[in-house]
Tab-separated table of C-alpha atoms and ligand atoms in Angstrom:
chain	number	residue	atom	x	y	z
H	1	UNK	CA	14.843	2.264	-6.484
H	2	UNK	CA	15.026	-0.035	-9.861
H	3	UNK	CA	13.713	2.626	-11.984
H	4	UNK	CA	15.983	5.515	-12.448
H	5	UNK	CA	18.045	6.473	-15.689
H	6	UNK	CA	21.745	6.881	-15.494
H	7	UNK	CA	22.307	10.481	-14.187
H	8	UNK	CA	20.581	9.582	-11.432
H	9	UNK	CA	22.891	6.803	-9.735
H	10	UNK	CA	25.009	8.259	-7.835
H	11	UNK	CA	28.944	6.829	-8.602
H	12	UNK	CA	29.541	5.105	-5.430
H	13	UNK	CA	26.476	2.731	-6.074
H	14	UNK	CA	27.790	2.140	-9.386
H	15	UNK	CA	31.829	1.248	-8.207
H	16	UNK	CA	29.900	-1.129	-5.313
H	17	UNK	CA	29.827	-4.918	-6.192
H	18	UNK	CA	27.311	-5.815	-4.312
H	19	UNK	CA	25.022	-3.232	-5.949
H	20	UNK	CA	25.851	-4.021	-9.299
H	21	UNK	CA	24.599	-8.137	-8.445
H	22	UNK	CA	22.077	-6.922	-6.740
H	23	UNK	CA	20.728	-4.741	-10.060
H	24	UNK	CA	21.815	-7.582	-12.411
H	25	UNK	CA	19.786	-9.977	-10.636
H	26	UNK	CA	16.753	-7.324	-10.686
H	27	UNK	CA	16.995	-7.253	-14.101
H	28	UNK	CA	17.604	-10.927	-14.800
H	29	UNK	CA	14.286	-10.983	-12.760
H	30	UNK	CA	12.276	-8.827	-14.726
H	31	UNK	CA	13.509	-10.289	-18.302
H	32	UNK	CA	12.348	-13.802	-16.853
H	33	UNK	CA	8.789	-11.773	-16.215
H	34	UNK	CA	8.905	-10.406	-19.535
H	35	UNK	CA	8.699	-6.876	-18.039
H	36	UNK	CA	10.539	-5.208	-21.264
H	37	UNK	CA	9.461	-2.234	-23.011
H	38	UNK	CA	9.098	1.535	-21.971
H	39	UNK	CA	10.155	4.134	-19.426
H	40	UNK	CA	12.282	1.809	-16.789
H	41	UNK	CA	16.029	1.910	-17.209
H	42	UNK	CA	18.885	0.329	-14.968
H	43	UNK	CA	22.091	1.600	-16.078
H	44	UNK	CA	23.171	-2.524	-16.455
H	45	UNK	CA	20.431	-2.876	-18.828
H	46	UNK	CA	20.671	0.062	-20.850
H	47	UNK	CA	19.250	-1.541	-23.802
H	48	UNK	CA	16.453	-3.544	-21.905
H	49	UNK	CA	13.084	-1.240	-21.275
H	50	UNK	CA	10.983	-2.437	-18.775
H	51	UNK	CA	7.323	-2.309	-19.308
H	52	UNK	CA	5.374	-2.669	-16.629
H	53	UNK	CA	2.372	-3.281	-18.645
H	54	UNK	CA	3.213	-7.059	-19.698
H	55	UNK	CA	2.816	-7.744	-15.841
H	56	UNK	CA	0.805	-10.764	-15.866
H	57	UNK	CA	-2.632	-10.579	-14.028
H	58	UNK	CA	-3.722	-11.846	-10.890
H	59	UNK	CA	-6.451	-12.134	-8.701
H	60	UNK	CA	-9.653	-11.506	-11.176
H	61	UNK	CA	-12.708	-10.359	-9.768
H	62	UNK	CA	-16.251	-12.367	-11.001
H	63	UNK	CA	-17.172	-9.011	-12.845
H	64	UNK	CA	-14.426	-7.172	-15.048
H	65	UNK	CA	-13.324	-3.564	-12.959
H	66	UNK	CA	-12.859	-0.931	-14.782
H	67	UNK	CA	-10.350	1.791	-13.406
H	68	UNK	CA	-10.599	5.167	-12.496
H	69	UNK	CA	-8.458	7.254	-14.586
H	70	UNK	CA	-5.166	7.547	-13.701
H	71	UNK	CA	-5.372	11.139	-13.693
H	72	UNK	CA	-7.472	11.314	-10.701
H	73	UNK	CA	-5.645	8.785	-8.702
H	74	UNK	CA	-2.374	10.382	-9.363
H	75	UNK	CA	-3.644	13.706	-8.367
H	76	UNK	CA	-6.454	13.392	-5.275
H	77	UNK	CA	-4.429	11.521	-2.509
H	78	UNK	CA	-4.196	11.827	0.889
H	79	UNK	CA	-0.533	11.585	2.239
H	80	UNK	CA	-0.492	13.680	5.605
H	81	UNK	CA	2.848	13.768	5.624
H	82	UNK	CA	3.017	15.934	3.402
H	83	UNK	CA	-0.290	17.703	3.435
H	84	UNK	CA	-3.728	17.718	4.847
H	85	UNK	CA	-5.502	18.419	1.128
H	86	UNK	CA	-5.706	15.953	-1.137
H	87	UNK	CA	-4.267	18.325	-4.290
H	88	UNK	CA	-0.669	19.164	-3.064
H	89	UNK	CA	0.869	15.781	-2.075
H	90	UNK	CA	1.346	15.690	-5.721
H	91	UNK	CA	4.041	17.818	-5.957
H	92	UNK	CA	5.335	18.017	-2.610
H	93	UNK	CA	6.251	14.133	-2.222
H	94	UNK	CA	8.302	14.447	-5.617
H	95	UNK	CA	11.022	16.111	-3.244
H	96	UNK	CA	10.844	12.345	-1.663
H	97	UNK	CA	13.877	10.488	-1.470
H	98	UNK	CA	13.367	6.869	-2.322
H	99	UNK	CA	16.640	5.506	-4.069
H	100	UNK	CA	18.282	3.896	-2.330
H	101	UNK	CA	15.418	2.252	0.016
H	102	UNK	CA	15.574	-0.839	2.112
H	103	UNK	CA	12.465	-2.238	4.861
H	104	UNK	CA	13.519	-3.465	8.072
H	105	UNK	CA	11.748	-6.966	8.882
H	106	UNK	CA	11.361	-7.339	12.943
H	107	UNK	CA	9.990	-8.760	15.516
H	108	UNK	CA	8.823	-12.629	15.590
H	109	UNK	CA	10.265	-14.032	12.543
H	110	UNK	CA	12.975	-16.368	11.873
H	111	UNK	CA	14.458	-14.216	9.466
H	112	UNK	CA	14.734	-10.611	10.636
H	113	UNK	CA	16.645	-8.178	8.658
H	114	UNK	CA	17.368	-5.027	6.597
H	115	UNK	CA	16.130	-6.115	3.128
H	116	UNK	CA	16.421	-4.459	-0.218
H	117	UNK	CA	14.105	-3.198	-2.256
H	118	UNK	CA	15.514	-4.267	-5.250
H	119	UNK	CA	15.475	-7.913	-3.594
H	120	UNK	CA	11.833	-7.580	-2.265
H	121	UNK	CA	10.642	-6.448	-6.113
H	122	UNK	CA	12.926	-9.335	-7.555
H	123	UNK	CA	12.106	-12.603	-5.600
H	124	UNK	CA	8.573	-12.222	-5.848
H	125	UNK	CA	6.415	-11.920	-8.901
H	126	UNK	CA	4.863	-8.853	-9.905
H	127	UNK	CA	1.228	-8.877	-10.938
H	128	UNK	CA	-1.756	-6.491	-11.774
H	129	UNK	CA	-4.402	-6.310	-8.716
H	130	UNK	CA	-7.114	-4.301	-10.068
H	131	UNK	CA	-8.988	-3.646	-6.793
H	132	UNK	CA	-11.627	-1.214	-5.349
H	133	UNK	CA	-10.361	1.409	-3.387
H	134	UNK	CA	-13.102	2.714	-0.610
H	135	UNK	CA	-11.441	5.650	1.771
H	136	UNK	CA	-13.451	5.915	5.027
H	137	UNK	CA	-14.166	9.122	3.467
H	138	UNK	CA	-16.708	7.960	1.566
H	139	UNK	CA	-15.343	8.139	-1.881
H	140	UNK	CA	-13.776	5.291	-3.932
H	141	UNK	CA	-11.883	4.262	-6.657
H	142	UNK	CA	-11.506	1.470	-8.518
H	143	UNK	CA	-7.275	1.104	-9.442
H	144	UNK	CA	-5.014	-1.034	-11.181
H	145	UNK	CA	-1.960	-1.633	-8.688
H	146	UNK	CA	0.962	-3.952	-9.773
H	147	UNK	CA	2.383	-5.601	-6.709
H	148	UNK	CA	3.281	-9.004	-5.038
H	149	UNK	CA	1.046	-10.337	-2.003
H	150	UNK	CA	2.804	-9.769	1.365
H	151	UNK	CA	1.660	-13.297	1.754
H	152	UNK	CA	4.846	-14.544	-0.216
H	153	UNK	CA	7.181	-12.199	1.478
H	154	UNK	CA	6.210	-13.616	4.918
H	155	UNK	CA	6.856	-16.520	4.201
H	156	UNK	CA	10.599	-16.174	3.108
H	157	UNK	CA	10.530	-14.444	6.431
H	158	UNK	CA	9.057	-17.140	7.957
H	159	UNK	CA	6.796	-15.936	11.215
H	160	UNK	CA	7.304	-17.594	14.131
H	161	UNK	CA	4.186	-19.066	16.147
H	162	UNK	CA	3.854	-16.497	18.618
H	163	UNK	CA	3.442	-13.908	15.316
H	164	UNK	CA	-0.247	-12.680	15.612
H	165	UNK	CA	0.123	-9.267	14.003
H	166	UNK	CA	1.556	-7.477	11.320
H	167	UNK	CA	3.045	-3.505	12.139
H	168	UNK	CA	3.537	-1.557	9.214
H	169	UNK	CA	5.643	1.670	9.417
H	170	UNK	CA	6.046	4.654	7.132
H	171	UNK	CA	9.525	6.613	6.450
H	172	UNK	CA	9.681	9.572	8.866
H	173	UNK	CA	11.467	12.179	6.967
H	174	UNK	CA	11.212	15.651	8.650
H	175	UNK	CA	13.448	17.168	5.990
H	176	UNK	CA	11.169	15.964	3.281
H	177	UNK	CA	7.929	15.747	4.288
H	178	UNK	CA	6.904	19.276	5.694
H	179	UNK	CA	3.816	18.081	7.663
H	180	UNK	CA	5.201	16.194	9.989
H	181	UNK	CA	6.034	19.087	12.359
H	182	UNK	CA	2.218	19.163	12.614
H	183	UNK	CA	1.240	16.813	15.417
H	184	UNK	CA	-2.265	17.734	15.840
H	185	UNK	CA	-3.858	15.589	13.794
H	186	UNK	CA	-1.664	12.140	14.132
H	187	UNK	CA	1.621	10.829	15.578
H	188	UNK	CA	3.882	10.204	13.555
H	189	UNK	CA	5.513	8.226	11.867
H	190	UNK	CA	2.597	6.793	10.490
H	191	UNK	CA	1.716	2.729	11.709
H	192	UNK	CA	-0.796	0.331	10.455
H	193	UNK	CA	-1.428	-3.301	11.098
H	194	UNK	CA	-2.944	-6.278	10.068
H	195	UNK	CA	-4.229	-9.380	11.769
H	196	UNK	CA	-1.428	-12.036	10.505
H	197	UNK	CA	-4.325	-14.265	9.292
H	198	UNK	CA	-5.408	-11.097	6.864
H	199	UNK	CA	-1.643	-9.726	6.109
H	200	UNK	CA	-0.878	-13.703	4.588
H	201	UNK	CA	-4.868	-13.421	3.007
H	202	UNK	CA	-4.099	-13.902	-0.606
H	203	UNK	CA	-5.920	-10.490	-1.818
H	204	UNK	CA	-3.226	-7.899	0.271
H	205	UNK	CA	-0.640	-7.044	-1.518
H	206	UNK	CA	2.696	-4.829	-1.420
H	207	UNK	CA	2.040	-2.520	-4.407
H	208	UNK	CA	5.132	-1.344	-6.251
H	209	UNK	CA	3.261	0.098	-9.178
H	210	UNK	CA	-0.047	1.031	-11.204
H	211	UNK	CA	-1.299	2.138	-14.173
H	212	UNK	CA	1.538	-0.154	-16.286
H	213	UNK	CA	3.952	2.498	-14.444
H	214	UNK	CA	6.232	2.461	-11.396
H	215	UNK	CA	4.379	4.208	-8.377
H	216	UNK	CA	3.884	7.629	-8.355
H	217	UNK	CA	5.410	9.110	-5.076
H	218	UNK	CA	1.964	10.535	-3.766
H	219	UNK	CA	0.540	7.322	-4.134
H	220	UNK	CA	2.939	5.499	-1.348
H	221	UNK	CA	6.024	4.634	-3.750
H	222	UNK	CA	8.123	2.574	-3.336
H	223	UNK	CA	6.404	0.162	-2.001
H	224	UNK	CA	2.807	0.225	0.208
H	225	UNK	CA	0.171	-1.921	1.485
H	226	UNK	CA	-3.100	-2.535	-0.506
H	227	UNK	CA	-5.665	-4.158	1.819
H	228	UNK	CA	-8.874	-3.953	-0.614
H	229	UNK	CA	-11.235	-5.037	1.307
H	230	UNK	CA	-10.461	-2.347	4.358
H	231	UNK	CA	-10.926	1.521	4.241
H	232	UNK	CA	-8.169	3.461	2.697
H	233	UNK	CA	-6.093	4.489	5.751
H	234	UNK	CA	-5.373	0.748	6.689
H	235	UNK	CA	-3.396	0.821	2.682
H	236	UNK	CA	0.442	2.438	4.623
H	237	UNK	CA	2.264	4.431	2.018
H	238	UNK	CA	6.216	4.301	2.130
H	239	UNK	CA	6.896	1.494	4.012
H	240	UNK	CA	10.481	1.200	5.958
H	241	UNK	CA	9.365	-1.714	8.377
H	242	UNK	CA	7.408	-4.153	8.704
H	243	UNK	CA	6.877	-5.697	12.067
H	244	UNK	CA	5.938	-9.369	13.411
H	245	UNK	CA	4.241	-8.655	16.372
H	246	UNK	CA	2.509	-10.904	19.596
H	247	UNK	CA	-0.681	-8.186	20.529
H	248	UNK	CA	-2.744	-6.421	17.960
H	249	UNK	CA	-0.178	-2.886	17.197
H	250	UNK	CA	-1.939	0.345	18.613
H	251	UNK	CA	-2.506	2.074	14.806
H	252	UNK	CA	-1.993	5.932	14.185
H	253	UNK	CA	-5.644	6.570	13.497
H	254	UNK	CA	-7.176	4.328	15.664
H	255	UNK	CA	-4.616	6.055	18.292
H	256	UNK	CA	-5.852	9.891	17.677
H	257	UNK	CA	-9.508	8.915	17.001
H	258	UNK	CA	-10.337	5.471	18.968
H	259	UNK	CA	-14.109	6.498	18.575
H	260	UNK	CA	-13.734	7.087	14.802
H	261	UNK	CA	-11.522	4.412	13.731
H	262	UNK	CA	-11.043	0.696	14.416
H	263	UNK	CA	-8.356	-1.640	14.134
H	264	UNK	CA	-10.587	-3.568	11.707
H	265	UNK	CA	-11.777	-1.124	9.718
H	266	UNK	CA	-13.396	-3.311	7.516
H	267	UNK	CA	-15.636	-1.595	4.541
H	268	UNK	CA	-18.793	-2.227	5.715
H	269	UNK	CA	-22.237	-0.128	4.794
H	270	UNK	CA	-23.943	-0.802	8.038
H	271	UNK	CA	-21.602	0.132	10.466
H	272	UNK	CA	-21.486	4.012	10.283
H	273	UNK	CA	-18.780	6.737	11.168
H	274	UNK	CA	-19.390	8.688	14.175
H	275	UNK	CA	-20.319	11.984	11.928
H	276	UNK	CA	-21.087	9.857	8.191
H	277	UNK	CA	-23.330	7.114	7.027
H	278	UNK	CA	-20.965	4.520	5.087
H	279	UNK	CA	-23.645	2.959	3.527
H	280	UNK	CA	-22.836	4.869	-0.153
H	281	UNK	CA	-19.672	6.443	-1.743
H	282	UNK	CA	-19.233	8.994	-4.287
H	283	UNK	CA	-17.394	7.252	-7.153
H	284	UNK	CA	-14.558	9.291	-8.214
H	285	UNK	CA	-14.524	10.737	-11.307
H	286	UNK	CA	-18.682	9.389	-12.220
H	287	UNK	CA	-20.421	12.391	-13.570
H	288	UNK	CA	-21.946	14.759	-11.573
H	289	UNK	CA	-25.810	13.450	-12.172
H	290	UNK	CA	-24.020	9.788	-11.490
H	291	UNK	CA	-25.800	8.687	-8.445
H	292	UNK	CA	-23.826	7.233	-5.311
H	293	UNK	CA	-22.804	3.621	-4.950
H	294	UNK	CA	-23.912	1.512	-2.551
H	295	UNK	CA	-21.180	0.315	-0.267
H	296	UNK	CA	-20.496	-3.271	-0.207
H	297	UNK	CA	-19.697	-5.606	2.657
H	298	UNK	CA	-16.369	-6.333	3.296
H	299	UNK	CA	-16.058	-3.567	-0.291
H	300	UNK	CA	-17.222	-6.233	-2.300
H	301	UNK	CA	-15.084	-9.043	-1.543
H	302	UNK	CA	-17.244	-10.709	1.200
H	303	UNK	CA	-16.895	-14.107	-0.433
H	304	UNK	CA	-13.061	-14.141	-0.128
H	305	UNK	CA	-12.581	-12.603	3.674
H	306	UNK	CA	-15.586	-12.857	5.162
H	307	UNK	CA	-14.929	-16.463	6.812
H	308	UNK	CA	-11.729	-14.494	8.629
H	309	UNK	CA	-14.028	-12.358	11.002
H	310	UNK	CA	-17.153	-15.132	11.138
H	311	UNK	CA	-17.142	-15.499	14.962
H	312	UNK	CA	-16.731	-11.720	15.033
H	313	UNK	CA	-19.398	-8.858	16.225
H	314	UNK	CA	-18.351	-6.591	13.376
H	315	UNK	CA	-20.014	-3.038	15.271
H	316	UNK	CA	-18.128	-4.207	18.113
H	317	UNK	CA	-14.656	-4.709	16.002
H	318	UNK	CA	-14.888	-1.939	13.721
R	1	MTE	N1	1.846	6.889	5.313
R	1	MTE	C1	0.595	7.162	4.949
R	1	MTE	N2	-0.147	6.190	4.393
R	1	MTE	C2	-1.436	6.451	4.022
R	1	MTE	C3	-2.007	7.729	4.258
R	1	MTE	C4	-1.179	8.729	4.837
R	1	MTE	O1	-1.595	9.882	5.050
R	1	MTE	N3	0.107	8.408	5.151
R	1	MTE	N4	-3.324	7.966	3.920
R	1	MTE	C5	-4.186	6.778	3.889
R	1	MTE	C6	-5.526	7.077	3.390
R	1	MTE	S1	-6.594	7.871	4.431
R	1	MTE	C7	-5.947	6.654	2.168
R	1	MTE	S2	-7.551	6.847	1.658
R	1	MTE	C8	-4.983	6.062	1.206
R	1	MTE	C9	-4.968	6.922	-0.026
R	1	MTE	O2	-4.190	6.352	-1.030
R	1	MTE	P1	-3.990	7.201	-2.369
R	1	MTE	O3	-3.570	8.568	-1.940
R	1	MTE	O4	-2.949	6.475	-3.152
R	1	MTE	O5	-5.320	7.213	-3.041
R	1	MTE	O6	-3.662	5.980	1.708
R	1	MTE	C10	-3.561	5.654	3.071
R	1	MTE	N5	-2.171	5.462	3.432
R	2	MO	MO1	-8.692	7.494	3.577
């Protein structure tokens, strides 16, 4: 990862050329954002502090958000790779390697490869998304994610025609992430996807931070999906490839609970879980005498996706 202090790097990154460009570049990157201030060093920037709070804004809803505190995001998660409770992924994921980290781009593309973080975070422009966050669950969130749209990665990768899909995978680290001997639940690793027409919809993003901060490690760092508009699940955490694909990818929850869980998984109040109504949430961190929200179509942003599932029976694609 970019954000590390000095102790951390280990000496043969720092003797290796190619490393040292690559972090210059990062860095030249971030100054030309104006990302300066606290908390981020690169050992070739020791006097520049990144701040990941000057990120400029982008998409902006009709009605201001405002976010959950961080407090709750950073510390109710669900990461089964670590844990089926939604307390302990906090701690357990610090134990995470994610420096160096690289995502494999496959499949139908014209240009497939083994790409960098570092180069991911520093040819696109980071922004603040701050997006509703709706698990299938039935609780939501409302948090401030900086990221890029996958849209602009895609197309430096340039998808060939006979792309229809997008497979996302998470790392599969059985030394570091202690639930993944447990296979009763899901197979790992863990797989999303994405239509290709939604993955290149302007409103998904590849989130590499929130809060003004880098992302914490229980909340998908370095880099995951944010789909807003879809239940929580569909939002991959710790993503090592990312997949052009011809046929729609067979998804890990979809896979263990076909009944329970679509491909879509679009938010949707009228379309209930097997064993839940999703027609309210509970709004994390509301007081206790706070009633429920109603759920929104689509989560509330029915006016910028709902024209990519118009010809669609949305009970039938859930
Ligand atoms: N790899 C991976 N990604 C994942 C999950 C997971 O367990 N593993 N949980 C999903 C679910 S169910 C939700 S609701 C969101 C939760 O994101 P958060 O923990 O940052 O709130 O991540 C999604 N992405
Ligand atoms: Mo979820």
């Amino acid at each position: 990862m970019i954000i590390k202090t000095c102790k951390t790097i280990p000496g043969s990154e720092i003797t290796d050329p190619a490393v040292f460009k690559q972090r210059r570049q990062l860095i030249k990157a971030m100054l030309a954002l104006g990302i300066t201030g606290s908390g981020i060093y690169s050992s070739f920037a020791d006097a520049t502090e990144v701040n990941w709070q000057n990120v400029p804004k982008g998409y902006q809803p009709k009605e201001p958000l405002s976010a959950t505190s961080a407090d709750i995001v950073k510390n109710h998660t669900n990461y089964y790779e670590f844990t089926y409770n939604k307390t302990d992924a906090t701690s357990l994921a610090q134990a995470l390697p994610i420096d160096p980290w690289s995502v494999e781009i496959t499949g139908e593309v014209e240009k497939p490869g083994v790409y960098h973080l570092e180069d991911l975070i520093s040819q696109n422009t980071l922004q603040e998304y701050i997006y509703r966050f709706r698990c299938v669950e039935a609780w939501s969130m409302v948090v401030p994610w900086i990221g890029f749209p996958l849209a602009s990665l895609l197309k430096k990768v340039q998808p060939l025609s006979t792309a229809q899909f997008v497979q996302f995978t998470t790392l599969n680290d059985v030394k570091n992430m202690p639930n993944l001997s447990d296979k009763h639940v899901l197979e790992w690793p863990y797989v999303e996807g994405l239509r290709l027409d939604e993955a290149m919809h302007p409103l998904t993003i590849l989130a590499t931070g929130m809060y003004g901060e880098v992302l914490p490690k229980q909340n998908g760092a370095p880099l995951r999906l944010v789909v807003p508009w879809k239940y929580g699940f569909k939002s991959i955490k710790a993503i090592v490839k990312i997949e052009l694909v011809k046929k729609a990818p067979l998804t890990s929850w979809s896979k263990s609970a076909p009944h329970d869980y679509g491909f879509y998984a679009n938010v949707n109040p009228d379309v209930p879980h097997p064993r839940w109504s999703q027609s309210t949430e509970r709004v994390l961190g509301a007081g206790f005498f706070t009633p429920r929200r109603k759920t929104e179509l689509f989560n509330g942003y029915a006016d910028e996706v709902a024209s990519l599932y118009s010809n669609m029976n949305l009970r039938e694609y859930f």
